[in-house]
Short mmCIF file of C-alpha atoms in Angstrom, two decimals:
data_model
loop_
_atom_site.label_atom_id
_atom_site.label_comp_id
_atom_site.label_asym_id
_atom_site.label_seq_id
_atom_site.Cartn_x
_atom_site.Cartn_y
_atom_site.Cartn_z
CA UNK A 1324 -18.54 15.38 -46.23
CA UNK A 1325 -18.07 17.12 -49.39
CA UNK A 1326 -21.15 15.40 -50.83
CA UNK A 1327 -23.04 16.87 -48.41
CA UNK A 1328 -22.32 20.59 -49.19
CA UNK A 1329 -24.77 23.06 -50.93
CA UNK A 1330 -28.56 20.98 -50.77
CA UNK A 1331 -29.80 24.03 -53.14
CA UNK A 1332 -27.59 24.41 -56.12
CA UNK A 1333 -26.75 22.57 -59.50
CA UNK A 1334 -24.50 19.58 -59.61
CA UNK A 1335 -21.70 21.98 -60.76
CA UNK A 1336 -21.85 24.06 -57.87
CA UNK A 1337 -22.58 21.32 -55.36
CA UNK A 1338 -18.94 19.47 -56.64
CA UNK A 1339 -17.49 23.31 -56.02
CA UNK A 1340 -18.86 24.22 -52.67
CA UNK A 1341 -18.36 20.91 -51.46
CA UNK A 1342 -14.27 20.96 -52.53
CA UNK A 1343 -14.11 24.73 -50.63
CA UNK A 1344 -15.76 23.58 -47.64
CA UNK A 1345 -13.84 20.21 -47.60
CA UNK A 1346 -10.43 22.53 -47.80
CA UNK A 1347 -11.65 24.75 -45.31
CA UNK A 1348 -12.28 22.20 -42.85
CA UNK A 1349 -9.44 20.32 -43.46
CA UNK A 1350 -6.84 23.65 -42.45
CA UNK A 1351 -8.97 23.99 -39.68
CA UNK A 1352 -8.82 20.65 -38.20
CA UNK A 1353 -4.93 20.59 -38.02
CA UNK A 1354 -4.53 23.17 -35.50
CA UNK A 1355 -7.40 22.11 -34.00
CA UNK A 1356 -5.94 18.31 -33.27
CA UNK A 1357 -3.07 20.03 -32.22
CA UNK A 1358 -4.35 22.13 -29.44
CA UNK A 1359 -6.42 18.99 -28.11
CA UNK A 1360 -3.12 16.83 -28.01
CA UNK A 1361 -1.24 19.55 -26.32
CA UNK A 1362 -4.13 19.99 -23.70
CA UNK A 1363 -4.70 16.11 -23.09
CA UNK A 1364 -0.82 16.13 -22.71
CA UNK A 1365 -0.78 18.66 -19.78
CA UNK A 1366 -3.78 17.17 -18.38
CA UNK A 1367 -2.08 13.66 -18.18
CA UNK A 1368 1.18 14.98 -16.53
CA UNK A 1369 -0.09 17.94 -14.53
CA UNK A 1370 -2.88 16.41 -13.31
CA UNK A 1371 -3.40 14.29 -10.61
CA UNK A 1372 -3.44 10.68 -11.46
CA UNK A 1373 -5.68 7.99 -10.58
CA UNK A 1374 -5.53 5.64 -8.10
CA UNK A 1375 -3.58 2.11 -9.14
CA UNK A 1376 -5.70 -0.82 -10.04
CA UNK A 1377 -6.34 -3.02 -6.97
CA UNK A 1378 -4.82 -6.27 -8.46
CA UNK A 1379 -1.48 -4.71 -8.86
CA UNK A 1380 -1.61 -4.30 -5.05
CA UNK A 1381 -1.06 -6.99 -2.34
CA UNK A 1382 -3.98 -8.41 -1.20
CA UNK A 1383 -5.51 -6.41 1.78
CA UNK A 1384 -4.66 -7.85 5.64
CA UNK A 1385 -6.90 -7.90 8.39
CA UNK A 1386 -7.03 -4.74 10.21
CA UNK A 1387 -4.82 -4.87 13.21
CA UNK A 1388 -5.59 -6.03 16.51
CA UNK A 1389 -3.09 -3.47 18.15
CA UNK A 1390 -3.36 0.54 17.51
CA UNK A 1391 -2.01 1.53 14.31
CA UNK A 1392 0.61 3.53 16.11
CA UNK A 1393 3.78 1.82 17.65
CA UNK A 1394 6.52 3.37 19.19
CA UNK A 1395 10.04 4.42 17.66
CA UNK A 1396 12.16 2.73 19.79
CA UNK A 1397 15.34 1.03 18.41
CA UNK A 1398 16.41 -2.58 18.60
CA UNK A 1399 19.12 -2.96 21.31
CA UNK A 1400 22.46 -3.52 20.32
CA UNK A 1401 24.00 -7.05 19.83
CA UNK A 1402 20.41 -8.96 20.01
CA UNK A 1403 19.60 -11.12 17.64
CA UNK A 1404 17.45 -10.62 14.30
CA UNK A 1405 14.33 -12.33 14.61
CA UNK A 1406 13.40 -15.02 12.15
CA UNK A 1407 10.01 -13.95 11.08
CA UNK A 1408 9.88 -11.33 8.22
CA UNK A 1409 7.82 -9.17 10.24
CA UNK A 1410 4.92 -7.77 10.20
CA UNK A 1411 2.71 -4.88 7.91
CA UNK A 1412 2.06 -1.70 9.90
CA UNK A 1413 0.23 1.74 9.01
CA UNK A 1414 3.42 4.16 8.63
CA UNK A 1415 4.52 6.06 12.23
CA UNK A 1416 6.13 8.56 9.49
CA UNK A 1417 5.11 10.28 6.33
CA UNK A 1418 6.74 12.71 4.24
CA UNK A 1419 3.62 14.49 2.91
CA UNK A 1420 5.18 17.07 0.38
CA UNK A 1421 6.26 19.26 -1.59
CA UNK A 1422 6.42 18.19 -4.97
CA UNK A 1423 9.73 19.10 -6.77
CA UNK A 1424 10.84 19.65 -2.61
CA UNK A 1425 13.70 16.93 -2.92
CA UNK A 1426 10.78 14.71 -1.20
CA UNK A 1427 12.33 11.54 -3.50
CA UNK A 1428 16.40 12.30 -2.50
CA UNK A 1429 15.72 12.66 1.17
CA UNK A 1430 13.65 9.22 1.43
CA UNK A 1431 16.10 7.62 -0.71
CA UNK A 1432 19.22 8.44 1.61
CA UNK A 1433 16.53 7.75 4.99
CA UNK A 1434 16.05 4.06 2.91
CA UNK A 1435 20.30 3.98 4.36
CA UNK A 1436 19.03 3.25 8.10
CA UNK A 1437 18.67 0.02 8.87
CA UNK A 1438 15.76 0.94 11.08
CA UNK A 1439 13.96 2.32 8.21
CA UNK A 1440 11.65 0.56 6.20
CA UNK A 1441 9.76 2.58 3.42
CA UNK A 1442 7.26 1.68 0.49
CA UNK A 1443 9.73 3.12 -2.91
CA UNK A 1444 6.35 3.93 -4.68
CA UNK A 1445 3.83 6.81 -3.82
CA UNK A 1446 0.47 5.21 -3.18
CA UNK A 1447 -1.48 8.04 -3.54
CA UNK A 1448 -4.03 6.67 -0.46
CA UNK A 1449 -4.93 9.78 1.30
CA UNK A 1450 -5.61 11.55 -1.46
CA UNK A 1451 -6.63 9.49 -4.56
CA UNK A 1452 -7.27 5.72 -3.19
CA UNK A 1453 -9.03 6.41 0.50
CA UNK A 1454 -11.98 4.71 -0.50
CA UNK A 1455 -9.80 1.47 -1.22
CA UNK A 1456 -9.81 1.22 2.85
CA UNK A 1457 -7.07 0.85 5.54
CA UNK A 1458 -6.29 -2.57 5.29
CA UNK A 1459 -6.02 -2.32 1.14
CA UNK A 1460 -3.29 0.57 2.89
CA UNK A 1461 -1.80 -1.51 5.16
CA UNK A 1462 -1.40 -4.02 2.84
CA UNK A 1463 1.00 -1.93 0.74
CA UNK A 1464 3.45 -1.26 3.30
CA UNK A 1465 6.77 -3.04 3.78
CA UNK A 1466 7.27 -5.92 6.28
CA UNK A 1467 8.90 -4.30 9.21
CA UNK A 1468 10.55 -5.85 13.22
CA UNK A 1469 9.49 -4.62 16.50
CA UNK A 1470 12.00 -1.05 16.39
CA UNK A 1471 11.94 -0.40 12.60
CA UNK A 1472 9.84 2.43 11.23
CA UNK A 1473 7.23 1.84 8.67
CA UNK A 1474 7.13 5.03 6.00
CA UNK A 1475 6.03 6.33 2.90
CA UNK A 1476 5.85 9.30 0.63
CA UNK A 1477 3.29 10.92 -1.51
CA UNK A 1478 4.12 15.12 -1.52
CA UNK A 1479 0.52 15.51 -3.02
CA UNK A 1480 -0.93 14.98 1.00
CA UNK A 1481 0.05 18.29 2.19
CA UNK A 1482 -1.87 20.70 -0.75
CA UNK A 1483 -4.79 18.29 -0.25
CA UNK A 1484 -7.70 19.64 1.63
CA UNK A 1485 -8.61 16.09 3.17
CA UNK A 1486 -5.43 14.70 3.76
CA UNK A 1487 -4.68 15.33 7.13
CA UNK A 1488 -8.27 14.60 8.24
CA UNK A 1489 -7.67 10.74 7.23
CA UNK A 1490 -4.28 10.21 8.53
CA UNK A 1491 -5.19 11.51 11.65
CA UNK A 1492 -7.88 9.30 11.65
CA UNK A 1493 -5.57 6.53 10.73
CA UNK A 1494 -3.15 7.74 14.02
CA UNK A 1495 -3.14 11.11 15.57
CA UNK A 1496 0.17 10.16 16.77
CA UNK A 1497 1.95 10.39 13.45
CA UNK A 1498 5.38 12.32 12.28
CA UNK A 1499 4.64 14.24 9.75
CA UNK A 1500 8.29 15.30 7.01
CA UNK A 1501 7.66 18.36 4.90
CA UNK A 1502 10.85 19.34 2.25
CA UNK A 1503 9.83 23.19 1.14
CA UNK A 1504 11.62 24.61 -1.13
CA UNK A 1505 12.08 28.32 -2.64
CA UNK A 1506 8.15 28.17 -3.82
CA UNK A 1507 9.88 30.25 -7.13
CA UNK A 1508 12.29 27.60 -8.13
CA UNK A 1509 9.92 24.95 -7.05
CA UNK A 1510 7.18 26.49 -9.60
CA UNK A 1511 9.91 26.66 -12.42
CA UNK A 1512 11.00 23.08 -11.15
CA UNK A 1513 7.28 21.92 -11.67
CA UNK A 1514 6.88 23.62 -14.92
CA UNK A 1515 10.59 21.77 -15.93
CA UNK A 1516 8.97 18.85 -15.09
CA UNK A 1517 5.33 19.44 -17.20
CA UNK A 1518 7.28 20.43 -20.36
CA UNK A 1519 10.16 17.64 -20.67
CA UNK A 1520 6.93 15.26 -20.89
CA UNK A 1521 4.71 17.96 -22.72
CA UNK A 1522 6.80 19.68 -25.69
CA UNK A 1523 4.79 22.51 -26.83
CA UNK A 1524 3.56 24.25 -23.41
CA UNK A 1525 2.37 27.38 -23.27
CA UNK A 1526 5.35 29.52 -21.63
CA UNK A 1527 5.92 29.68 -17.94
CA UNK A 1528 4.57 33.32 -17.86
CA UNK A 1529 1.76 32.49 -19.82
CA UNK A 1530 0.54 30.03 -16.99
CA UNK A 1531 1.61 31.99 -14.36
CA UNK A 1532 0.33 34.87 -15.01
CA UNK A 1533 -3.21 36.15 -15.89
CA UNK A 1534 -3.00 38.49 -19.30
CA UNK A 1535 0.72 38.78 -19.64
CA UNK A 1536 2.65 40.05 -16.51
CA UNK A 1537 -1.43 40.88 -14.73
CA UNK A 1538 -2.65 39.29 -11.53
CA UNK A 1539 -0.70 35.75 -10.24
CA UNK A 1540 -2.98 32.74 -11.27
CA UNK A 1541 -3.12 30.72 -8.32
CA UNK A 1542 -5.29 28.59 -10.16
CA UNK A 1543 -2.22 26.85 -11.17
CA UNK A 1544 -1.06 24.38 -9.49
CA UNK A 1545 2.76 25.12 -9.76
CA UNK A 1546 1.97 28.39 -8.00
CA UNK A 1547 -0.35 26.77 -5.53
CA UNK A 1548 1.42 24.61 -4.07
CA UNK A 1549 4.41 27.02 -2.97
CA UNK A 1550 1.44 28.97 -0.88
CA UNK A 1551 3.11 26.94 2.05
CA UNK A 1552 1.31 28.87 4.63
CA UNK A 1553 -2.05 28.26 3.74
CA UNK A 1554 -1.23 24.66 3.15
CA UNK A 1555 -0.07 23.95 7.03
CA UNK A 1556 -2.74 26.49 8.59
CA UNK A 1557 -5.34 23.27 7.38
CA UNK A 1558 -2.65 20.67 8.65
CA UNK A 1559 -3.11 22.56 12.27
CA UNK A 1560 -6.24 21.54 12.64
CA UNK A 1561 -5.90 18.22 13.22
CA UNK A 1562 -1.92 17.98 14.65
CA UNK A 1563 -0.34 19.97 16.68
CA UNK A 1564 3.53 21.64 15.63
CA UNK A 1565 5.53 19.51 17.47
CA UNK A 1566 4.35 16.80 15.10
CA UNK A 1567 6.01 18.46 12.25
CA UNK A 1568 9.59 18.36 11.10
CA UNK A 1569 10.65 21.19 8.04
CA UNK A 1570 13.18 19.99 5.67
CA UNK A 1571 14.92 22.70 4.17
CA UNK A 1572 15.58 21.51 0.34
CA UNK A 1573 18.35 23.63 -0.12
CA UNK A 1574 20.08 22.49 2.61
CA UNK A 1575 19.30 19.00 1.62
CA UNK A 1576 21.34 19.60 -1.18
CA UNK A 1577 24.22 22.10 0.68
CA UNK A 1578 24.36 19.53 3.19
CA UNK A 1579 22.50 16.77 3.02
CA UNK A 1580 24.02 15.21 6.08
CA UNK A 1581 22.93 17.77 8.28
CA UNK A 1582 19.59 17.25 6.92
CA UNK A 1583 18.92 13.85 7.13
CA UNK A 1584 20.61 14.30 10.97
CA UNK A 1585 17.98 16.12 11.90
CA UNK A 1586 15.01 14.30 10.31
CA UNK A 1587 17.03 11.27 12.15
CA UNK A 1588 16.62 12.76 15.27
CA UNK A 1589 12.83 13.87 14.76
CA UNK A 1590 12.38 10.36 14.41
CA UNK A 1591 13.83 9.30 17.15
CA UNK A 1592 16.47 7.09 15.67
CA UNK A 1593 20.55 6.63 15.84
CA UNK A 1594 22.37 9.37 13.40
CA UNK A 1595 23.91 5.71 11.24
CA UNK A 1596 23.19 8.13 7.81
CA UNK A 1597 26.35 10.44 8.07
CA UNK A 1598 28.63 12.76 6.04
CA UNK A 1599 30.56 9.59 4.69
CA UNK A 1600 27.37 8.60 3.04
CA UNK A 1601 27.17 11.27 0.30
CA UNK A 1602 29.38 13.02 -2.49
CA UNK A 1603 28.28 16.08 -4.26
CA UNK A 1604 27.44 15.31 -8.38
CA UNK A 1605 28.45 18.20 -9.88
CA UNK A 1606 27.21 17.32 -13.12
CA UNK A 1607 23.48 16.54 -11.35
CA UNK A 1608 24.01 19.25 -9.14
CA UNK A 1609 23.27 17.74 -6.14
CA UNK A 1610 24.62 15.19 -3.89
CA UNK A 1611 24.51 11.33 -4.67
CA UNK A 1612 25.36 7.96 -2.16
CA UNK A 1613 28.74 7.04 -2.25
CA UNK A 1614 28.80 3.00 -3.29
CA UNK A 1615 28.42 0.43 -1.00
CA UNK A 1616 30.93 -1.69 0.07
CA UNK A 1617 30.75 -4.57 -3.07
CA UNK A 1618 28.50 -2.33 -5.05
CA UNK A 1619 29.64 -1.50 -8.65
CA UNK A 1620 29.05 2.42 -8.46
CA UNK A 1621 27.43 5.04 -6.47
CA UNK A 1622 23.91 6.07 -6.64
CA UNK A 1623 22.29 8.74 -8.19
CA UNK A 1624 18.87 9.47 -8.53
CA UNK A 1625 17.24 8.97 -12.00
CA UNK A 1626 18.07 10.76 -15.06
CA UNK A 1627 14.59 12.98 -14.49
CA UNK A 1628 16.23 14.09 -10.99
CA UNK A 1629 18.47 17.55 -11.41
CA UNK A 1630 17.31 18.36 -15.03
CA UNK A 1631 18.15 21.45 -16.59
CA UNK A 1632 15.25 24.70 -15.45
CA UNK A 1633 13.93 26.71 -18.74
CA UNK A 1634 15.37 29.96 -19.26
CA UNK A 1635 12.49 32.28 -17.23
CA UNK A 1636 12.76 35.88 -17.56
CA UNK A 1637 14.19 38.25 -14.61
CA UNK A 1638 10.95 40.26 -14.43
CA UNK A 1639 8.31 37.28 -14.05
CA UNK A 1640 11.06 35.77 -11.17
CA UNK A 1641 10.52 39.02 -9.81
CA UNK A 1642 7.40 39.15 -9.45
CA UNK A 1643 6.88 35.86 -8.33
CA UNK A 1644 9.10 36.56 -5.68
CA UNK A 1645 7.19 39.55 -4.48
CA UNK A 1646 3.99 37.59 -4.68
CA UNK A 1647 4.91 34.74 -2.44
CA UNK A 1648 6.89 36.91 0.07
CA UNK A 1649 4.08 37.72 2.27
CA UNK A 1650 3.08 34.12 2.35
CA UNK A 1651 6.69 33.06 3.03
CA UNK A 1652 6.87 35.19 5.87
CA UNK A 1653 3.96 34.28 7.41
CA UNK A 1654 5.24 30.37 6.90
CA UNK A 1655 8.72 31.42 8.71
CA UNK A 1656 6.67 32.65 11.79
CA UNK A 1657 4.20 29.55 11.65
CA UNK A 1658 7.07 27.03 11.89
CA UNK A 1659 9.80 29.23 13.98
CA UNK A 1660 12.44 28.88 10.96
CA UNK A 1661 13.69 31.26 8.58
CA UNK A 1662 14.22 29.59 4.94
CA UNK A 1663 16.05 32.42 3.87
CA UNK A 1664 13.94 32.98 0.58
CA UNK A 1665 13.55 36.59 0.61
#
């Protein structure tokens, strides 16, 4: 490129605007790579993924012959387990968000009941992969017996505008799990999340805030999603309350057995997931599965689960805090529970 420099001058000044201009570019390109890389890092890790190739899924099933809904009721006691593996049903249950809720910990301990069967990864289907088709869905799910409950989780469906739409398309007749959480410490839990994979992130108050400590960007999607209110006013239109159960994820980690007693209950199943289940981690910070009887040790959930928040100044909390409280208490009255945020 320095070759191609001055077209106009002598060979002597040619060789010296060419070695400037080389130089030149060359301090401006390192920055410049830099910024890129940073960007395409937060894009890959704060934005929303895309849908999993089909051949790493099962092979899609026949739609079913019965309705996609089937009842909740338990197995009675002392029958037999049936030989056949079961069958693949559409979910009766979904936990549909929040991310950075506690959405993973609460289906992990509900994965306890033996009446519970759920799909460990987060297919992404009514939001990313809806074109892929029911049965494609379907075929994802978990082999379950007459009694057991088919469910999955993907905390993406409740910010997304055409979420509940499809699953009520799929069965008007499902449960729908929510974990909220403190939309502040959720936001900083987000942001914890974006920078352990993204070294180099602008600041929290850079990105949550428009010109220094100006107008809340709701643009961004860590602040966006704690707008819980507006979120469920579009989930309304298509179920009804009583379809809903709020997890608290404080309380989830207070007391997780409470917790998991009530979304036990909401699902119409035996309380088998008790206190004697769970020990608190203090070096996690929240609670963990005791062992099972001939297991080595007790689990935890990964490494990524209860890491450490970023230091975030006392004045942006504050005014994070102000900004969502409207929306909070509009969210309290909306589901008839205070969360005890304000």
């Amino acid at each position: 490129m320095a070759g191609s420099g001055g077209l106009g001058g002598g060979a002597g000044d040619l060789q010296g605007a060419g070695t400037g201009q080389g130089t030149a570019l060359r301090a401006l390109r390192a920055p410049l790579a830099l910024v890129v890389l940073l960007l395409s890092a937060y894009c890959l890790f704060a934005l929303p993924g895309r849908c999993p190739p089909a051949a790493r899924a099962p092979a899609p099933v026949p739609a079913p012959a019965e309705p996609p809904h089937t009842s909740l009721r338990l197995r009675a006691p002392g029958l037999p387990v049936a030989s056949s593996p079961g069958r693949r049903r559409f979910p009766q249950a979904l936990i549909v968000g929040v991310k950075k809720g506690g959405t993973r910990a609460l289906l992990e301990f509900l994965r306890l009941h033996p009446d519970v069967r759920a799909l460990g990864s987060e297919p992404h289907f009514f939001d990313r992969c809806y074109d892929r088709g029911l049965a494609w869905y379907r075929g994802l799910m978990p082999r379950t017996l007459d009694g057991q409950i088919t469910m999955e989780k993907t905390p993406s469906y409740f910010v997304t505008q055409e979420a509940p739409r499809r699953i009520h398309g799929m069965s008007p007749d499902t449960k729908l799990i929510v974990v909220v959480r403190n939309p502040v410490t959720r936001a900083i839990s987000d942001y914890a999340q974006t920078l352990s994979k993204t070294p180099g992130l602008p600041s929290f108050r850079a990105l949550a805030f428009r010109h220094g400590l100006g107008p809340v960007d709701t643009a961004w999607s860590a602040v966006r999603i704690g707008l819980y209110a507006q979120h469920l006013d579009n989930w309304l239109r298509y179920f009804p309350l009583s379809h809903f159960l709020f997890v608290s994820g404080e309380r989830l980690v207070s007391d997780p057995a409470g917790e998991v007693g009530r979304v036990q209950d909401f699902l119409g199943l035996k309380r088998v997931v008790t206190d004697k289940h769970f020990y608190f981690n203090a070096t996690k910070g929240f609670p963990c599965l005791k062992k099972a009887q001939g297991s080595g040790r007790p689990r935890c959930l990964g490494k990524s689960k209860g890491r450490p928040h970023p230091r975030v100044p006392e004045a942006v909390v504050q005014r994070l805090q102000a900004f969502y409280r409207p929306f909070n208490r509009k969210f309290y009255q909306m589901t008839g529970q205070d969360f005890g945020w304000d």
